Coordinates of C-alpha atoms in Angstrom, one line a residue:
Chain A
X9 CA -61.5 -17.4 -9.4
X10 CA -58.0 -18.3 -7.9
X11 CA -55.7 -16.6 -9.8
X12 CA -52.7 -18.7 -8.7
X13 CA -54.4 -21.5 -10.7
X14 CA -52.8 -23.1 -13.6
X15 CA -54.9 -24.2 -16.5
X16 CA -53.3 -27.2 -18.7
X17 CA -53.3 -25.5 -22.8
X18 CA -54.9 -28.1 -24.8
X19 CA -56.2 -27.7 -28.4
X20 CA -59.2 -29.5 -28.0
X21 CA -57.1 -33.3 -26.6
X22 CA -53.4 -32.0 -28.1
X23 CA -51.1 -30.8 -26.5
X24 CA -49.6 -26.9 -26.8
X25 CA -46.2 -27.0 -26.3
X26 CA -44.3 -23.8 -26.0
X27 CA -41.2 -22.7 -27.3
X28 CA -39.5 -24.9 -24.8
X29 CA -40.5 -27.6 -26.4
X30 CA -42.4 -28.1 -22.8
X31 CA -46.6 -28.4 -21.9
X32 CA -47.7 -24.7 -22.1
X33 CA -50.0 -23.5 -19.0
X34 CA -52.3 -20.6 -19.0
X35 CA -54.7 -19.1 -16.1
X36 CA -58.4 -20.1 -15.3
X37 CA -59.3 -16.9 -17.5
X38 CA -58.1 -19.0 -21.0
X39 CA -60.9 -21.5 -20.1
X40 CA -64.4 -21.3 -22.0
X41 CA -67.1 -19.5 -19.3
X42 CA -69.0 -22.7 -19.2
X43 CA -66.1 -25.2 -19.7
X44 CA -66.3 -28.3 -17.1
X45 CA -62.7 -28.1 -15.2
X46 CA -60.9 -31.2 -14.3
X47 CA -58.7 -30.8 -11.3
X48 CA -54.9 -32.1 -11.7
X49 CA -53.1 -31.9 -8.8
X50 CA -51.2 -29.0 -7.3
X51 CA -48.2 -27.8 -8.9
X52 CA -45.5 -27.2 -5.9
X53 CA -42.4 -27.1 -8.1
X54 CA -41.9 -23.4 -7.3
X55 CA -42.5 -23.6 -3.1
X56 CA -46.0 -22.3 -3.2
X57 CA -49.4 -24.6 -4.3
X58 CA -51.0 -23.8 -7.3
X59 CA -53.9 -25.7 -8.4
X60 CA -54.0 -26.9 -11.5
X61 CA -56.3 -27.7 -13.9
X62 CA -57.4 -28.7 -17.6
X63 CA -60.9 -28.4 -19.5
X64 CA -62.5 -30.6 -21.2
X65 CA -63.3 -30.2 -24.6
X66 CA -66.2 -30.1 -26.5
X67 CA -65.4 -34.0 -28.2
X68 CA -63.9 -36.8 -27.3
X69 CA -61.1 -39.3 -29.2
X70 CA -61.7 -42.7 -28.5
X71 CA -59.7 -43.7 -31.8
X72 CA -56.2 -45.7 -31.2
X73 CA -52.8 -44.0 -30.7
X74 CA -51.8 -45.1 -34.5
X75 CA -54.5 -43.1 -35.8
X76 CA -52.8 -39.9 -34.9
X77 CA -49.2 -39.2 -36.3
X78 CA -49.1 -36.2 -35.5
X79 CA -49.3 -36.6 -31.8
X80 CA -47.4 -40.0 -32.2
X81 CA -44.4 -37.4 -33.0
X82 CA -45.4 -34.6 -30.7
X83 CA -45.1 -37.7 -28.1
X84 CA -41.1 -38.5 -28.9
X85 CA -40.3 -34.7 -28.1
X86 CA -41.8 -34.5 -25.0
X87 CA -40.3 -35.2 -21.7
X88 CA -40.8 -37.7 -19.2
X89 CA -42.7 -35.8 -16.4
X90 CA -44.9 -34.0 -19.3
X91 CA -45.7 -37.1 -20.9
X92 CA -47.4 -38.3 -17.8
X93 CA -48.9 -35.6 -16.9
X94 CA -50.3 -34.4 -20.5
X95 CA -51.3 -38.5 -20.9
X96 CA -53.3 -38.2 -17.5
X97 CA -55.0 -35.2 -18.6
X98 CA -55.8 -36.1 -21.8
X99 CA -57.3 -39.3 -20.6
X100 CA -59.7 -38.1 -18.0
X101 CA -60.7 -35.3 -20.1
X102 CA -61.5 -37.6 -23.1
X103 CA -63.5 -39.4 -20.6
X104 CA -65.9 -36.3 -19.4
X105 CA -66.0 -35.2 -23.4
X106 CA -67.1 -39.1 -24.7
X107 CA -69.5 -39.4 -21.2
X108 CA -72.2 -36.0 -20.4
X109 CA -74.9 -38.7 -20.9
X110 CA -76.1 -41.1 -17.9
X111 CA -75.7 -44.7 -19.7
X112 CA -78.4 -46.4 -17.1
X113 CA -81.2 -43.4 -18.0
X114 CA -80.0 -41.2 -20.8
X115 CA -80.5 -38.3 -18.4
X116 CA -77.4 -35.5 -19.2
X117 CA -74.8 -36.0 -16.2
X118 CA -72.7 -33.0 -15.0
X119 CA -69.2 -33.1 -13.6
X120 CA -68.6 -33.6 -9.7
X121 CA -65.6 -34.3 -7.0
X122 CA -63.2 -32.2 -8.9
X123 CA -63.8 -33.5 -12.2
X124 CA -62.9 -37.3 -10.7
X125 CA -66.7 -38.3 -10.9
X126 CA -69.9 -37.5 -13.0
X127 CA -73.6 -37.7 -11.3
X128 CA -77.2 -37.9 -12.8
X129 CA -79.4 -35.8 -11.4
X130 CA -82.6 -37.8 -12.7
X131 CA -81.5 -41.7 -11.6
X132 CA -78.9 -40.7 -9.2
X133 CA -76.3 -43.0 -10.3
X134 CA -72.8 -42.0 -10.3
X135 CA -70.1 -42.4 -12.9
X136 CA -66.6 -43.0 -12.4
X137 CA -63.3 -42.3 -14.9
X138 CA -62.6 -45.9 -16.6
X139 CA -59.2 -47.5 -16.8
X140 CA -59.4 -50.8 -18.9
X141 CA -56.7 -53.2 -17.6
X142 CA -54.9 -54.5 -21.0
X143 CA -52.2 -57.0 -21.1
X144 CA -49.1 -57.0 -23.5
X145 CA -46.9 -60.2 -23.1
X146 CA -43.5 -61.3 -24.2
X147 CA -43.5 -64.9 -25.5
X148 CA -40.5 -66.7 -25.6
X149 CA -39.5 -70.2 -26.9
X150 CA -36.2 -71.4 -27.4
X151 CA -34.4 -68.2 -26.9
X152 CA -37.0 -66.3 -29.3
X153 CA -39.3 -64.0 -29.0
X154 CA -42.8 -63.8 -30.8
X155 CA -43.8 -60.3 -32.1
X156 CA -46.2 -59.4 -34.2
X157 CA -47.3 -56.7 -36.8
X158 CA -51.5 -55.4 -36.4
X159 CA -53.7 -55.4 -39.2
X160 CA -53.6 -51.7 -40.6
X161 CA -49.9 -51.0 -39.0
X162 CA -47.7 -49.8 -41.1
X163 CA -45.2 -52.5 -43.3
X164 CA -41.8 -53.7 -40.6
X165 CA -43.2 -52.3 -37.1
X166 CA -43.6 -55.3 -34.8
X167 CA -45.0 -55.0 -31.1
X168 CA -45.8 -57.4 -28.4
X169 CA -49.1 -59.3 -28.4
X170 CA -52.1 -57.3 -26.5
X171 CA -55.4 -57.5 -25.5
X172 CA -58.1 -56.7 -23.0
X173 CA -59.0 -58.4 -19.9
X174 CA -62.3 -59.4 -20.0
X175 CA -64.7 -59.9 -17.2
X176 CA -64.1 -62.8 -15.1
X177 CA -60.3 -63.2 -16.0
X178 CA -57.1 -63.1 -14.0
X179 CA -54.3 -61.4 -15.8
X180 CA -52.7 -64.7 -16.2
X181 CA -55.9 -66.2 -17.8
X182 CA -56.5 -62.9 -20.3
X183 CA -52.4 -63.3 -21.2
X184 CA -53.0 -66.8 -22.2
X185 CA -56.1 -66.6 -23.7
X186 CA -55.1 -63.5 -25.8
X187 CA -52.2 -65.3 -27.4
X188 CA -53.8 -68.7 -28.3
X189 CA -56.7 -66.3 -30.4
X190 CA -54.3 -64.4 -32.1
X191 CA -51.4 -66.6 -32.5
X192 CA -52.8 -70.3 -31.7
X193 CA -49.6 -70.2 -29.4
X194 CA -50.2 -71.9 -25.8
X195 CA -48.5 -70.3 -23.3
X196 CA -47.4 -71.2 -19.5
X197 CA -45.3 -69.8 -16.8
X198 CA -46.7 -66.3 -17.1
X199 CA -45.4 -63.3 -15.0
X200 CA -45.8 -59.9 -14.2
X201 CA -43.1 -57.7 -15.1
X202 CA -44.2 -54.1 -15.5
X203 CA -47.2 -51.8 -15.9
X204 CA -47.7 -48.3 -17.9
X205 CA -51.0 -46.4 -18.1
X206 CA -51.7 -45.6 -21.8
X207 CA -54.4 -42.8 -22.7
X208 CA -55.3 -43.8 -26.4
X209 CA -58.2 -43.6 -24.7
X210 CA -57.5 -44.9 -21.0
X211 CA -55.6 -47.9 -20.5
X212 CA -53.7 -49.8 -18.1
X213 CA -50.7 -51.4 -20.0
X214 CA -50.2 -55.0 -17.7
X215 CA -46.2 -55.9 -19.0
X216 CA -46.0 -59.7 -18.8
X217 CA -43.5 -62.9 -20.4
X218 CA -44.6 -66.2 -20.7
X219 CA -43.0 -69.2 -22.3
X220 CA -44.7 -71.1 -25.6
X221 CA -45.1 -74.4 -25.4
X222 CA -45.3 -74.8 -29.6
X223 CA -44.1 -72.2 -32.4
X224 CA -46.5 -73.3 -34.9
X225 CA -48.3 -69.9 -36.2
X226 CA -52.5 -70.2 -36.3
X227 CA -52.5 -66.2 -37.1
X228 CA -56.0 -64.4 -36.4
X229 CA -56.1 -63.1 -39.9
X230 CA -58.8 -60.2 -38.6
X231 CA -56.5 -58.7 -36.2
X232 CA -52.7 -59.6 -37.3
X233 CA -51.2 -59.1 -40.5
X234 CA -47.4 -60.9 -39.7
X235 CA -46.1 -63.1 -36.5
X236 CA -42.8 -63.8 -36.2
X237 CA -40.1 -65.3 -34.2
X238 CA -37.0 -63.2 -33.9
X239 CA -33.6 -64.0 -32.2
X240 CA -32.4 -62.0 -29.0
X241 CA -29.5 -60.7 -31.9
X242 CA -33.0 -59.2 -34.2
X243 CA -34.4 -57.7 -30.9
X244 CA -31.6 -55.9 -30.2
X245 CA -30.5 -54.5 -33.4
X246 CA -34.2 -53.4 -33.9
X247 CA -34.3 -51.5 -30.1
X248 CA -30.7 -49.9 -31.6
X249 CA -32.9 -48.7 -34.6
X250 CA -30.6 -51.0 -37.1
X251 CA -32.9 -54.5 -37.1
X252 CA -35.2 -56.8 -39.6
X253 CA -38.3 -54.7 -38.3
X254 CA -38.9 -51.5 -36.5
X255 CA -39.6 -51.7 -33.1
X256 CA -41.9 -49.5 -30.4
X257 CA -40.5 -45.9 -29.4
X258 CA -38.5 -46.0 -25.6
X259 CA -41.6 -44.2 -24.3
X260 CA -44.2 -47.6 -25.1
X261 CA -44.1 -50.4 -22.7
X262 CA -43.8 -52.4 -25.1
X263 CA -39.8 -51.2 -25.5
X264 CA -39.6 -51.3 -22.3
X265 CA -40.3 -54.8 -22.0
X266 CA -38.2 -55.8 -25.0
X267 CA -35.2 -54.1 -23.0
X268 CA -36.0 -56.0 -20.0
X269 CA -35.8 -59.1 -22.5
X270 CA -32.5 -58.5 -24.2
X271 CA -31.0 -57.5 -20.6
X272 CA -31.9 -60.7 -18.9
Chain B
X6 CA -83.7 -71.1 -31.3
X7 CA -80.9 -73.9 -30.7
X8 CA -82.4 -76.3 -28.6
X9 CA -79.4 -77.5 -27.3
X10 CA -78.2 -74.2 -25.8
X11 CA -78.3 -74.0 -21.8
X12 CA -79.7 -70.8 -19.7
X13 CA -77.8 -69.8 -16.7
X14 CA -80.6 -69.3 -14.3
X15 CA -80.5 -65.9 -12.5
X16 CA -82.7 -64.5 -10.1
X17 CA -81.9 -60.6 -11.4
X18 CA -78.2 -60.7 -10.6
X19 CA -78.7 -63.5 -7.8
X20 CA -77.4 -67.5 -8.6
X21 CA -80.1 -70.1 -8.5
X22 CA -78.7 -72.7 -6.9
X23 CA -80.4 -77.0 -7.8
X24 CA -80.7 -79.2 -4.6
X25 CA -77.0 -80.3 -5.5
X26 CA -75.7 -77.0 -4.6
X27 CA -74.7 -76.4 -8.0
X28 CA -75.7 -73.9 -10.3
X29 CA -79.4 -73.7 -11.7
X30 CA -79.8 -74.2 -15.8
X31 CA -82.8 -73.9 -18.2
X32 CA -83.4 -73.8 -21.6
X33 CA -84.0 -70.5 -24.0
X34 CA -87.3 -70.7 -23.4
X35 CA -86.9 -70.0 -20.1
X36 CA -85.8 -66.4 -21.0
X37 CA -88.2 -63.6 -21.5
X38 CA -89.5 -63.3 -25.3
X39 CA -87.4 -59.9 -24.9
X40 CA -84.5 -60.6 -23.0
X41 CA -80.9 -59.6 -24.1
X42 CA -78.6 -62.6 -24.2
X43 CA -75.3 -62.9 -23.4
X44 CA -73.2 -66.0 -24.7
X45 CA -71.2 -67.4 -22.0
X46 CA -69.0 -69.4 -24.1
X47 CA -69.6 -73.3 -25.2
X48 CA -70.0 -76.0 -22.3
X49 CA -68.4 -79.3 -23.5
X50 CA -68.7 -81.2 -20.3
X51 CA -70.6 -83.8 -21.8
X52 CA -68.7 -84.5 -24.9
X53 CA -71.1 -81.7 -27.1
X54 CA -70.9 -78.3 -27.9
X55 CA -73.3 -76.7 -26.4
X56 CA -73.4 -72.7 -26.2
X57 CA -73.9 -71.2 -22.6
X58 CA -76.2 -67.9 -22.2
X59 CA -77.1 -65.3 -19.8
X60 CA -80.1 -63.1 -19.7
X61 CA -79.7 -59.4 -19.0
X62 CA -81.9 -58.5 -15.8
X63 CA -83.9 -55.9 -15.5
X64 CA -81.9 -54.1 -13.2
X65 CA -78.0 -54.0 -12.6
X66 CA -76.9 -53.2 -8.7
X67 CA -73.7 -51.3 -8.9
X68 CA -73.8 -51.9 -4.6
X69 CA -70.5 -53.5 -3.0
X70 CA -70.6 -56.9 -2.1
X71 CA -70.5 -56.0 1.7
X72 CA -74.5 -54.8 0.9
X73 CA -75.1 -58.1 0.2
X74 CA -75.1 -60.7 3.0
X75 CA -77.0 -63.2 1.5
X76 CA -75.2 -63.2 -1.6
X77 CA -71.7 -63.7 0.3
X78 CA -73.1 -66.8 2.2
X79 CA -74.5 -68.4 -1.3
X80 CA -70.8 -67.7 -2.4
X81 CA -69.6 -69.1 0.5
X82 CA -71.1 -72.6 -0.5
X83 CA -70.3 -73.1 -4.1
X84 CA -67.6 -74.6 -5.4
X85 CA -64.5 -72.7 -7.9
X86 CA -65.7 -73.5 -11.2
X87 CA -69.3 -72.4 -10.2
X88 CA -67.7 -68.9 -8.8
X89 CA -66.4 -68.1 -11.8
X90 CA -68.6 -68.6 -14.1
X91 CA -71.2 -67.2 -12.3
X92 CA -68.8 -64.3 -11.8
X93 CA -68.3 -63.4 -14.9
X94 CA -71.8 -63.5 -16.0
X95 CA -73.0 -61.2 -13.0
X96 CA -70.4 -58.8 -14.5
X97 CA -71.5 -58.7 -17.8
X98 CA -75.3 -59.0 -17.3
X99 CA -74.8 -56.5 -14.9
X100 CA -73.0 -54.0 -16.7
X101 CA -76.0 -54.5 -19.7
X102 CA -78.8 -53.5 -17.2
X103 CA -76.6 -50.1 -16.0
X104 CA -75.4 -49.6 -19.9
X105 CA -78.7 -49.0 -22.0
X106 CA -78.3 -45.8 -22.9
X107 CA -75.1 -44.2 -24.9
X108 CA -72.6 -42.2 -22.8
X109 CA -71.4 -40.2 -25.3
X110 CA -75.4 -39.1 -27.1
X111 CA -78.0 -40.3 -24.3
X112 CA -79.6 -42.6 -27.1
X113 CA -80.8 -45.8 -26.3
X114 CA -78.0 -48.5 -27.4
X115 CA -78.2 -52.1 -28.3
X116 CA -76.6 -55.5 -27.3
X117 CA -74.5 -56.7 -30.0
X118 CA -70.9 -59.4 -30.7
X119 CA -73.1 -62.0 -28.4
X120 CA -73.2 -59.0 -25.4
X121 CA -69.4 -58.6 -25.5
X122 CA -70.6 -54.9 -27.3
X123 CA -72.9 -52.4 -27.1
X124 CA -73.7 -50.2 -29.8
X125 CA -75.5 -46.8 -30.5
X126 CA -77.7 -46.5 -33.7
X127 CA -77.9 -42.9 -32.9
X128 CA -74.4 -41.8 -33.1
X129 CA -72.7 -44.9 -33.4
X130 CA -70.8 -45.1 -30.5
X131 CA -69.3 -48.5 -29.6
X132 CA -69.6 -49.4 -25.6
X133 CA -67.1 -52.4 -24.4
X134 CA -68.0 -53.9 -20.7
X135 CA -65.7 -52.6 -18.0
X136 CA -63.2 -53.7 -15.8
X137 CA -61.9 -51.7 -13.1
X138 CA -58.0 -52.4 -11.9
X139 CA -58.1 -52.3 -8.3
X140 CA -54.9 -52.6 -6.2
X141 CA -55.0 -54.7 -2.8
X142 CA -51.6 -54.8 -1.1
X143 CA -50.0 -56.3 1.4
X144 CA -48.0 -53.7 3.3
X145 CA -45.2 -55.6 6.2
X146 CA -42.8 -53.9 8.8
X147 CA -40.1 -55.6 10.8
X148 CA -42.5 -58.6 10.4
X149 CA -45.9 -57.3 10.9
X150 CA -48.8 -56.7 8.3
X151 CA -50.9 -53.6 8.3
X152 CA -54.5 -54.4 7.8
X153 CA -57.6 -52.5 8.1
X154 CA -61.7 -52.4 8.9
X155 CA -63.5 -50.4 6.2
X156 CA -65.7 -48.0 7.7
X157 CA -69.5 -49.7 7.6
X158 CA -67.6 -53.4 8.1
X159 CA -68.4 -55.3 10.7
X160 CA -66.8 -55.4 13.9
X161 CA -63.2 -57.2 13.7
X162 CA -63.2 -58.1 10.3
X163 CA -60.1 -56.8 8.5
X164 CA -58.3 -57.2 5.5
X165 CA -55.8 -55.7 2.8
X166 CA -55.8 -52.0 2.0
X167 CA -57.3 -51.8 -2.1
X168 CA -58.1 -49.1 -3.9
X169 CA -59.2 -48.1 -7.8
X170 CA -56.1 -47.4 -10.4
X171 CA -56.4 -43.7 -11.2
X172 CA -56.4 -42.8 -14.7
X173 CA -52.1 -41.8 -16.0
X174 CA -50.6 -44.3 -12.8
X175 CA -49.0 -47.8 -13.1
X176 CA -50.0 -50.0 -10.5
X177 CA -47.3 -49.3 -8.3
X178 CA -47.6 -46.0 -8.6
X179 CA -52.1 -46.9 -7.2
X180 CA -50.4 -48.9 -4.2
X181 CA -48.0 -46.3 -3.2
X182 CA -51.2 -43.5 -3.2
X183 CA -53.1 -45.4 -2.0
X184 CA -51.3 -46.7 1.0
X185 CA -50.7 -43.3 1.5
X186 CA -53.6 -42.2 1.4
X187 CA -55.5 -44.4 4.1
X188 CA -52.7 -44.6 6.0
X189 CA -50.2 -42.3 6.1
X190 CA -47.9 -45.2 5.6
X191 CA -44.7 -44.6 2.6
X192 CA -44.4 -47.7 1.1
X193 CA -41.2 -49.0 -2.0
X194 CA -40.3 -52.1 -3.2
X195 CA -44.0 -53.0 -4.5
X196 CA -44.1 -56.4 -6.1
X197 CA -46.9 -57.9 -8.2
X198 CA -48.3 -61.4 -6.4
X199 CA -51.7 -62.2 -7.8
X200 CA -54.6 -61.2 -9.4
X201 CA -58.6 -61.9 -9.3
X202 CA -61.4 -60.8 -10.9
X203 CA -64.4 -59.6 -8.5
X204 CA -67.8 -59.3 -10.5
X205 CA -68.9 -56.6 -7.8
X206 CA -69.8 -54.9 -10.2
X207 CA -66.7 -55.7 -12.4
X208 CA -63.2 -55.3 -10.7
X209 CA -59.9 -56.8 -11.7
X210 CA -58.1 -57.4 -8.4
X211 CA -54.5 -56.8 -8.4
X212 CA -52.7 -58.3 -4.9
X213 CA -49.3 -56.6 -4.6
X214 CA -46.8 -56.6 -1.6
X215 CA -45.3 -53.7 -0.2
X216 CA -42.4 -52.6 2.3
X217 CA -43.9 -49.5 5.1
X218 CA -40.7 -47.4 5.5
X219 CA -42.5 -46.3 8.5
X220 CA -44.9 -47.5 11.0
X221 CA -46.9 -44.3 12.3
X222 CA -50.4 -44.2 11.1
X223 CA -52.6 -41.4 10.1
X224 CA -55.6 -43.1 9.3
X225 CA -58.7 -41.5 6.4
X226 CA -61.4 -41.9 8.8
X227 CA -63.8 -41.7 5.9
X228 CA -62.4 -44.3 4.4
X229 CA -61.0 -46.4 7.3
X230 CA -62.4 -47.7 10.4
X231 CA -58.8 -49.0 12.2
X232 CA -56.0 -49.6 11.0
X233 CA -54.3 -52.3 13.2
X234 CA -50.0 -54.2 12.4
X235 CA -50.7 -57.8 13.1
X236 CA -47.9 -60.2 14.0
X237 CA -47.8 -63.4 11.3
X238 CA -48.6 -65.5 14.3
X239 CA -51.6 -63.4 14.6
X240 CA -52.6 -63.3 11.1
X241 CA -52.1 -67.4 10.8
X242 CA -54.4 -67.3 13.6
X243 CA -56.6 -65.6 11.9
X244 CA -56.6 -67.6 8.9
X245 CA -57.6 -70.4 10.7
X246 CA -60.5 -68.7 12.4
X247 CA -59.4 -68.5 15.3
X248 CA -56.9 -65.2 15.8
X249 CA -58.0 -61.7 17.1
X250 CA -59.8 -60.4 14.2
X251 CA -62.1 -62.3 11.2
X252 CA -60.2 -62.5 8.2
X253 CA -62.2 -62.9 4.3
X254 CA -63.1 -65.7 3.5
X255 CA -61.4 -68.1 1.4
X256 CA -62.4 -67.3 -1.9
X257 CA -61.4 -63.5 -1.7
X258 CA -58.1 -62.4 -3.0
X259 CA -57.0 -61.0 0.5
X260 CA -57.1 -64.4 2.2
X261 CA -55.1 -65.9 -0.7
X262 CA -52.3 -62.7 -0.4
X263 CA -52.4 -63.4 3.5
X264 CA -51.9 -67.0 3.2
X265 CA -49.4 -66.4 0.6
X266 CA -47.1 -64.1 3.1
X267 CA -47.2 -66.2 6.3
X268 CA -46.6 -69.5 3.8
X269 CA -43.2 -67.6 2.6

């Protein structure tokens, strides 16, 4: 046991914060005997290397952010660098809890390369962490942009459109495809403007705009409950927490990419 | 059984290719009495609607498409449209054969949503098909573009640097390491050019560009091969098969990045 290594607190995929309001860290003796470690990094922030680490827990969470309040709010208190590193832990440790089974021979699989890889030992394959590429797009017409409310989100919060990329599609392609379902909106001129990884359970957030060639609304009544156009003037007062809806909190791409909107 | 409906013909995860060159398609009763089927979408070339299925093979082959030389010189030879479809179906059938038992409980799962799903009856878990983000970058220094042989490539093919997102990065954040990583090479100013998907077995290719802040390579040899800064003159060379390495192949993201940055 290396007792300069750091072991990430979690209660079971929440984070412990201490009375600093910041991630609390114990030793490799708070871990479970058995527990399979996941290796962060190394922590050089006081001029040595310590290790560190986080365990995974006996069950997974692969329910979305808005199902959890209470670590929706624990999320606005936290700083930057803890975010990141708490979202990255949580993520990969999810991933181990939801995967000890091989999914091509049903054999149990047991954690390898640091906690980056899982191997069967009856078919040999290996498994890898997974990271689904998701896009979330700004679409403009007219000097307005289109944002819509999910089915099951609570009444005057509005987000960007944003779905999966399927197999076979080019961001562009899954951007366009993903509006016209939802919205009935064609879309063109579609550009990258910013990513964000997103561990509700292990996305990759893929920030693009595009421009809408119609605004006539065909809403996908099993996923969206409102779309709506709103003026650059609405955007802005929402992101100043004084609009007609509520928007995303500064720490979602989502805001981000509403800023980048409004700054243009 | 719809009569009209129209079988992708598959040898395991290998096109079938007609005397035209063009993709190979049966009937449903071409497919096993047991096969899984995955719907394709609807073909409505010829003025009907007529849905487009895949069967699930036996056995999914998780192997790069560098194992493969036969199936890079079919590729080779069929035209876009073919590619992709046949693309995304290799992905997805794929993924069935390697997925038929649940991650999370080592059950045996079940195709389901037309084989965009699979689902455990013994603990309910839902399974989506995969897609990996994968960066490829273009890194250029006072002019010149770093590219590299994978170790186990042939002798003198090169191309871009590419490497998996990590669960908790942005994209950026994957080209930076990654750069890094093989090369020893800092990289900033990393812009978003293109992207492709690459059903080998199921990436999302994401071509970025990069500025090297330094040119002094320490190369992964268990990664890398050679590491090697061509001049553009070299690299248009190249291109046109006829410079002092073998660049991909025309359908491969790389070339299209490479093209894209002596074209500027």
């Amino acid at each position: 046991m290396n007792w300069k290594a750091r072991l990430l607190l979690l209660d079971g995929l929440m984070p412990s914060l201490g009375d600093d309001g910041r991630l609390a860290w114990g030793t490799l003796a708070d871990a479970a005997e058995d527990a399979e470690l996941v290796f962060l990094g190394l922590d050089r922030s006081d001029g040595g290397e310590k290790p560190c680490f986080a365990a995974v827990p006996g069950e997974g969470d692969a329910s979305p952010r808005m199902a959890n309040p209470q670590l929706w709010s624990l999320m606005a208190t936290m700083e930057p660098g803890d975010l990141a590193l708490y979202g990255g832990a949580r993520s990969i440790t999810d991933w181990h809890a939801r995967h000890r089974f091989c999914a091509q021979c049903g054999a149990p699989t047991s954690i390898a390369k640091g906690g980056w890889q899982r191997g069967c030992e009856s078919c040999g394959a290996q498994h890898f962490p997974r990271t689904d590429p998701v896009t979330i797009m700004l679409v403009e017409h007219d000097g307005k942009l289109m944002l819509g409310r999910g089915k099951g989100w609570p009444e005057g919060r509005f987000s960007a459109l944003a779905g999966f990329v399927e197999p076979g599609e080019t961001i562009e392609e899954a951007v366009a495809r993903e509006v016209f379902e939802e919205s009935g909106i064609r879309v063109h001129d579609v550009s990258y403007i910013s990513s964000q990884p997103w561990p509700f359970p292990s996305q990759l957030m893929i920030g693009c705009h595009s421009h809408a060639l119609n605004t006539d609304l065909t809403i996908d009544e099993t996923e969206m409950a409102e779309i709506i156009w709103y003026s650059r003037e609405e955007v802005t007062a929402a992101l100043d927490g004084d609009g007609p809806f509520v928007a995303p909190p500064p720490h979602a791409i989502a805001h981000q990419l509403m800023h980048w909107w409004i700054s243009r």
